[in-house]
Tab-separated table of C-alpha atoms in Angstrom:
chain	number	residue	atom	x	y	z
A	1333	ASP	CA	13.166	16.068	-1.474
A	1334	ALA	CA	13.296	12.742	-3.287
A	1335	GLY	CA	10.549	10.349	-2.491
A	1336	VAL	CA	10.863	6.581	-2.371
A	1337	THR	CA	12.877	5.261	-5.290
A	1338	GLN	CA	13.043	1.703	-6.595
A	1339	SER	CA	15.206	-0.063	-9.136
A	1340	PRO	CA	14.956	-1.519	-11.635
A	1341	THR	CA	11.639	-0.413	-13.126
A	1342	HIS	CA	11.058	-3.620	-15.023
A	1343	LEU	CA	12.672	-7.040	-14.861
A	1344	ILE	CA	12.217	-10.242	-16.820
A	1345	LYS	CA	13.495	-13.510	-15.386
A	1346	THR	CA	12.983	-17.216	-16.034
A	1347	ARG	CA	11.758	-19.833	-13.606
A	1348	GLY	CA	14.360	-20.945	-11.091
A	1349	GLN	CA	16.426	-17.779	-11.310
A	1350	GLN	CA	17.107	-15.364	-8.475
A	1351	VAL	CA	16.313	-11.652	-8.405
A	1352	THR	CA	17.269	-8.643	-6.258
A	1353	LEU	CA	15.139	-5.529	-6.078
A	1354	ARG	CA	16.316	-2.296	-4.482
A	1355	CYS	CA	14.646	0.515	-2.595
A	1356	SER	CA	15.772	3.861	-1.202
A	1357	PRO	CA	13.391	5.325	1.368
A	1358	LYS	CA	12.141	8.866	1.561
A	1359	SER	CA	14.628	11.166	3.236
A	1360	GLY	CA	14.345	10.926	7.023
A	1361	HIS	CA	12.436	7.654	7.036
A	1362	ASP	CA	13.843	4.705	8.960
A	1363	THR	CA	11.404	1.875	8.223
A	1364	VAL	CA	11.001	0.015	4.942
A	1365	SER	CA	8.192	-2.375	4.055
A	1366	TRP	CA	7.875	-4.525	0.946
A	1367	TYR	CA	4.610	-5.507	-0.738
A	1368	GLN	CA	3.668	-7.764	-3.622
A	1369	GLN	CA	0.813	-6.598	-5.842
A	1370	ALA	CA	-0.446	-9.260	-8.209
A	1371	LEU	CA	-2.522	-8.205	-11.196
A	1372	GLY	CA	-5.992	-7.112	-10.111
A	1373	GLN	CA	-5.209	-7.416	-6.413
A	1374	GLY	CA	-4.325	-5.124	-3.563
A	1375	PRO	CA	-0.786	-5.050	-2.200
A	1376	GLN	CA	0.147	-7.920	0.122
A	1377	PHE	CA	2.669	-7.393	2.890
A	1378	ILE	CA	5.910	-9.338	2.527
A	1379	PHE	CA	8.075	-8.005	5.365
A	1380	GLN	CA	9.261	-4.912	7.158
A	1381	TYR	CA	12.734	-3.756	8.147
A	1382	TYR	CA	13.715	-1.408	10.918
A	1383	GLU	CA	17.200	-0.901	12.353
A	1384	GLU	CA	18.543	-3.418	9.840
A	1385	GLU	CA	16.377	-6.228	11.202
A	1386	GLU	CA	13.268	-7.930	9.878
A	1387	ARG	CA	10.543	-6.906	12.308
A	1388	GLN	CA	7.387	-8.306	10.759
A	1389	ARG	CA	6.756	-10.879	8.065
A	1390	GLY	CA	3.679	-11.704	6.054
A	1391	ASN	CA	2.639	-15.070	4.689
A	1392	PHE	CA	5.462	-15.496	2.190
A	1393	PRO	CA	7.883	-18.431	1.880
A	1394	ASP	CA	11.548	-18.305	2.847
A	1395	ARG	CA	12.415	-17.835	-0.829
A	1396	PHE	CA	11.663	-14.193	-0.108
A	1397	SER	CA	14.377	-12.535	1.921
A	1398	GLY	CA	15.557	-9.029	2.519
A	1399	HIS	CA	18.124	-6.737	3.936
A	1400	GLN	CA	18.320	-3.193	5.250
A	1401	PHE	CA	21.529	-1.218	5.136
A	1402	PRO	CA	22.817	1.397	7.595
A	1403	ASN	CA	21.595	4.185	5.282
A	1404	TYR	CA	18.066	2.662	5.569
A	1405	SER	CA	17.953	1.480	1.959
A	1406	SER	CA	16.721	-2.042	1.434
A	1407	GLU	CA	16.845	-5.034	-0.874
A	1408	LEU	CA	14.309	-7.729	-1.593
A	1409	ASN	CA	15.683	-11.051	-2.811
A	1410	VAL	CA	13.597	-13.812	-4.312
A	1411	ASN	CA	15.174	-17.219	-4.984
A	1412	ALA	CA	13.972	-20.065	-7.173
A	1413	LEU	CA	11.502	-17.876	-9.024
A	1414	LEU	CA	8.085	-19.273	-9.892
A	1415	LEU	CA	5.645	-18.078	-12.516
A	1416	GLY	CA	3.380	-16.949	-9.678
A	1417	ASP	CA	6.014	-14.506	-8.477
A	1418	SER	CA	5.198	-12.262	-11.426
A	1419	ALA	CA	3.855	-9.069	-9.869
A	1420	LEU	CA	4.501	-5.427	-9.078
A	1421	TYR	CA	6.776	-5.200	-6.050
A	1422	LEU	CA	6.246	-2.081	-4.008
A	1423	CYS	CA	8.527	-0.600	-1.420
A	1424	ALA	CA	7.108	1.723	1.202
A	1425	SER	CA	8.938	3.830	3.744
A	1426	SER	CA	7.733	5.409	6.931
A	1427	LEU	CA	8.875	6.839	10.187
A	1428	LEU	CA	7.962	5.077	13.393
A	1429	PRO	CA	5.525	5.098	15.121
A	1430	LEU	CA	3.515	2.974	12.769
A	1431	TYR	CA	0.392	5.107	12.681
A	1432	ASN	CA	2.294	7.332	10.317
A	1433	GLU	CA	1.380	6.867	6.695
A	1434	GLN	CA	3.649	4.890	4.439
A	1435	PHE	CA	5.036	6.476	1.288
A	1436	PHE	CA	5.263	4.157	-1.679
A	1437	GLY	CA	7.737	3.962	-4.500
A	1438	PRO	CA	6.724	3.443	-8.146
A	1439	GLY	CA	7.377	-0.284	-7.917
A	1440	THR	CA	9.351	-2.877	-9.846
A	1441	ARG	CA	7.402	-4.937	-12.377
A	1442	LEU	CA	8.775	-8.492	-12.280
A	1443	THR	CA	7.831	-10.915	-15.034
A	1444	VAL	CA	8.805	-14.570	-14.647
A	1445	LEU	CA	8.732	-16.636	-17.853
B	1229	ALA	CA	-6.641	-10.898	12.053
B	1230	GLN	CA	-7.568	-7.679	10.327
B	1231	SER	CA	-9.274	-7.512	6.954
B	1232	VAL	CA	-10.656	-4.960	4.515
B	1233	ALA	CA	-13.502	-5.302	2.049
B	1234	GLN	CA	-14.118	-3.029	-0.907
B	1235	PRO	CA	-17.451	-4.343	-2.176
B	1236	GLU	CA	-17.355	-2.613	-5.551
B	1237	ASP	CA	-14.786	-3.553	-8.169
B	1238	GLN	CA	-15.744	-0.503	-10.218
B	1239	VAL	CA	-17.534	2.781	-9.651
B	1240	LYS	CA	-18.624	5.084	-12.464
B	1241	VAL	CA	-19.744	8.682	-11.931
B	1242	ALA	CA	-20.297	11.698	-14.130
B	1243	GLU	CA	-17.912	14.623	-13.829
B	1244	GLY	CA	-19.203	17.146	-11.311
B	1245	ASN	CA	-21.279	14.588	-9.423
B	1246	PRO	CA	-20.400	13.421	-5.906
B	1247	LEU	CA	-18.541	10.156	-5.589
B	1248	THR	CA	-18.350	7.495	-2.897
B	1249	VAL	CA	-15.973	4.548	-2.758
B	1250	LYS	CA	-16.951	2.059	-0.071
B	1251	CYS	CA	-14.748	0.306	2.475
B	1252	THR	CA	-15.535	-1.868	5.466
B	1253	TYR	CA	-12.990	-3.303	7.856
B	1254	SER	CA	-12.499	-5.838	10.596
B	1255	VAL	CA	-9.954	-5.531	13.404
B	1256	SER	CA	-9.771	-6.790	16.963
B	1257	GLY	CA	-8.399	-3.555	18.389
B	1258	ASN	CA	-8.534	0.090	17.383
B	1259	PRO	CA	-8.493	0.583	13.615
B	1260	TYR	CA	-5.958	2.791	11.920
B	1261	LEU	CA	-7.476	3.419	8.472
B	1262	PHE	CA	-5.916	4.721	5.264
B	1263	TRP	CA	-6.898	5.496	1.679
B	1264	TYR	CA	-4.411	5.319	-1.180
B	1265	VAL	CA	-4.793	5.998	-4.918
B	1266	GLN	CA	-2.884	4.295	-7.725
B	1267	TYR	CA	-2.557	5.704	-11.226
B	1268	PRO	CA	-1.481	3.454	-14.124
B	1269	ASN	CA	2.119	2.272	-13.863
B	1270	ARG	CA	2.592	4.191	-10.645
B	1271	GLY	CA	2.979	3.368	-6.987
B	1272	LEU	CA	0.406	4.201	-4.355
B	1273	GLN	CA	-0.207	7.782	-3.280
B	1274	PHE	CA	-1.456	8.528	0.225
B	1275	LEU	CA	-4.804	10.361	0.359
B	1276	LEU	CA	-5.843	10.433	4.000
B	1277	LYS	CA	-5.884	8.560	7.291
B	1278	TYR	CA	-7.994	8.113	10.399
B	1279	ILE	CA	-6.250	7.406	13.672
B	1280	THR	CA	-8.439	9.089	16.243
B	1281	GLY	CA	-10.537	12.212	16.679
B	1282	ASP	CA	-13.164	13.590	14.306
B	1283	ASN	CA	-14.999	10.968	12.298
B	1284	LEU	CA	-14.774	13.093	9.137
B	1285	VAL	CA	-11.246	13.173	7.811
B	1286	LYS	CA	-10.138	15.544	5.054
B	1287	GLY	CA	-7.304	14.630	2.748
B	1288	SER	CA	-5.544	15.479	-0.486
B	1289	TYR	CA	-7.196	16.611	-3.747
B	1290	GLY	CA	-10.530	17.401	-2.087
B	1291	PHE	CA	-11.157	13.865	-0.845
B	1292	GLU	CA	-12.618	13.098	2.542
B	1293	ALA	CA	-13.629	9.959	4.398
B	1294	GLU	CA	-16.084	9.221	7.159
B	1295	PHE	CA	-15.236	6.796	9.926
B	1296	ASN	CA	-18.278	4.925	11.228
B	1297	LYS	CA	-17.409	2.662	14.144
B	1298	SER	CA	-20.828	1.035	14.474
B	1299	GLN	CA	-20.887	0.072	10.789
B	1300	THR	CA	-17.107	-0.606	10.678
B	1301	SER	CA	-16.903	1.500	7.549
B	1302	PHE	CA	-14.536	4.124	6.181
B	1303	HIS	CA	-16.056	5.335	2.909
B	1304	LEU	CA	-14.123	7.706	0.666
B	1305	LYS	CA	-16.038	10.690	-0.690
B	1306	LYS	CA	-15.636	13.742	-2.873
B	1307	PRO	CA	-18.339	16.376	-3.450
B	1308	SER	CA	-17.561	16.951	-7.134
B	1309	ALA	CA	-15.672	14.377	-9.216
B	1310	LEU	CA	-13.066	15.275	-11.828
B	1311	VAL	CA	-12.057	13.204	-14.848
B	1312	SER	CA	-8.533	13.248	-13.415
B	1313	ASP	CA	-9.816	11.367	-10.333
B	1314	SER	CA	-10.140	8.244	-12.487
B	1315	ALA	CA	-7.784	5.713	-10.897
B	1316	LEU	CA	-7.594	2.654	-8.635
B	1317	TYR	CA	-8.408	3.317	-4.985
B	1318	PHE	CA	-7.276	1.166	-2.076
B	1319	CYS	CA	-8.499	1.134	1.493
B	1320	ALA	CA	-6.092	-0.211	4.116
B	1321	VAL	CA	-6.254	-0.955	7.831
B	1322	ARG	CA	-3.795	-1.549	10.634
B	1323	ASP	CA	-4.865	-3.139	13.921
B	1324	GLY	CA	-3.900	-0.542	16.487
B	1325	PRO	CA	-0.557	1.072	17.236
B	1326	GLY	CA	1.437	-2.130	17.540
B	1327	ASN	CA	3.896	-3.436	15.006
B	1328	THR	CA	1.289	-4.843	12.654
B	1329	PRO	CA	1.419	-4.427	8.889
B	1330	LEU	CA	-1.072	-2.665	6.655
B	1331	VAL	CA	-3.758	-4.877	5.151
B	1332	PHE	CA	-5.197	-3.658	1.857
B	1333	GLY	CA	-8.492	-4.215	0.130
B	1334	LYS	CA	-8.606	-5.451	-3.456
B	1335	GLY	CA	-9.167	-1.986	-4.789
B	1336	THR	CA	-11.986	-0.124	-6.538
B	1337	ARG	CA	-11.560	1.292	-10.009
B	1338	LEU	CA	-13.128	4.735	-10.250
B	1339	SER	CA	-14.105	6.030	-13.679
B	1340	VAL	CA	-15.250	9.628	-13.983
B	1341	ILE	CA	-17.067	10.272	-17.237
B	1342	ALA	CA	-16.886	13.704	-18.866
């Protein structure tokens, strides 16, 4: 049973560019959450998707957007990249109800130059 | 709003000794508490959770955690540390069963010395 997968593993972009990160949830999971983990920090919640809709959003600007597809996979898009967007982006999947633990993917390391 | 504090950036223990990684939390409702571990260049791995029931929760790899409501703490413990336990540990909390996201602490780096 494949766990949560993310692509790409690493990404280098320049300021002002746009980026799309992808996530496939663990088999049977219907909810996908995205987190940003800056160096030396804990993960910070970006948003959560369930039934192809954004259900919860953390304190991130509109430059961060997402999508969930009918097969439950998800994308995270970041526009107008800033140096401060450099981080490890983690995708986590779970099955409602929300007291179930989330399973995390290996992450995508984004570097903005 | 919920929050988590991990007061120690780093914990060092000798192999075979017991280990404790501390976590305190703040929520307005009932806390749902989690511990995750992160190895270098890897995502987070779930260790254990407390939702309700016994205050002592047992998890993966011999880890356990004790929920203390009066002290709002959820410390991670292991009776005998292994060198392979060396990693970054994160405590996380959710405020009750509603649609609220996980809030993570800043993490504690555990080093087990042979």
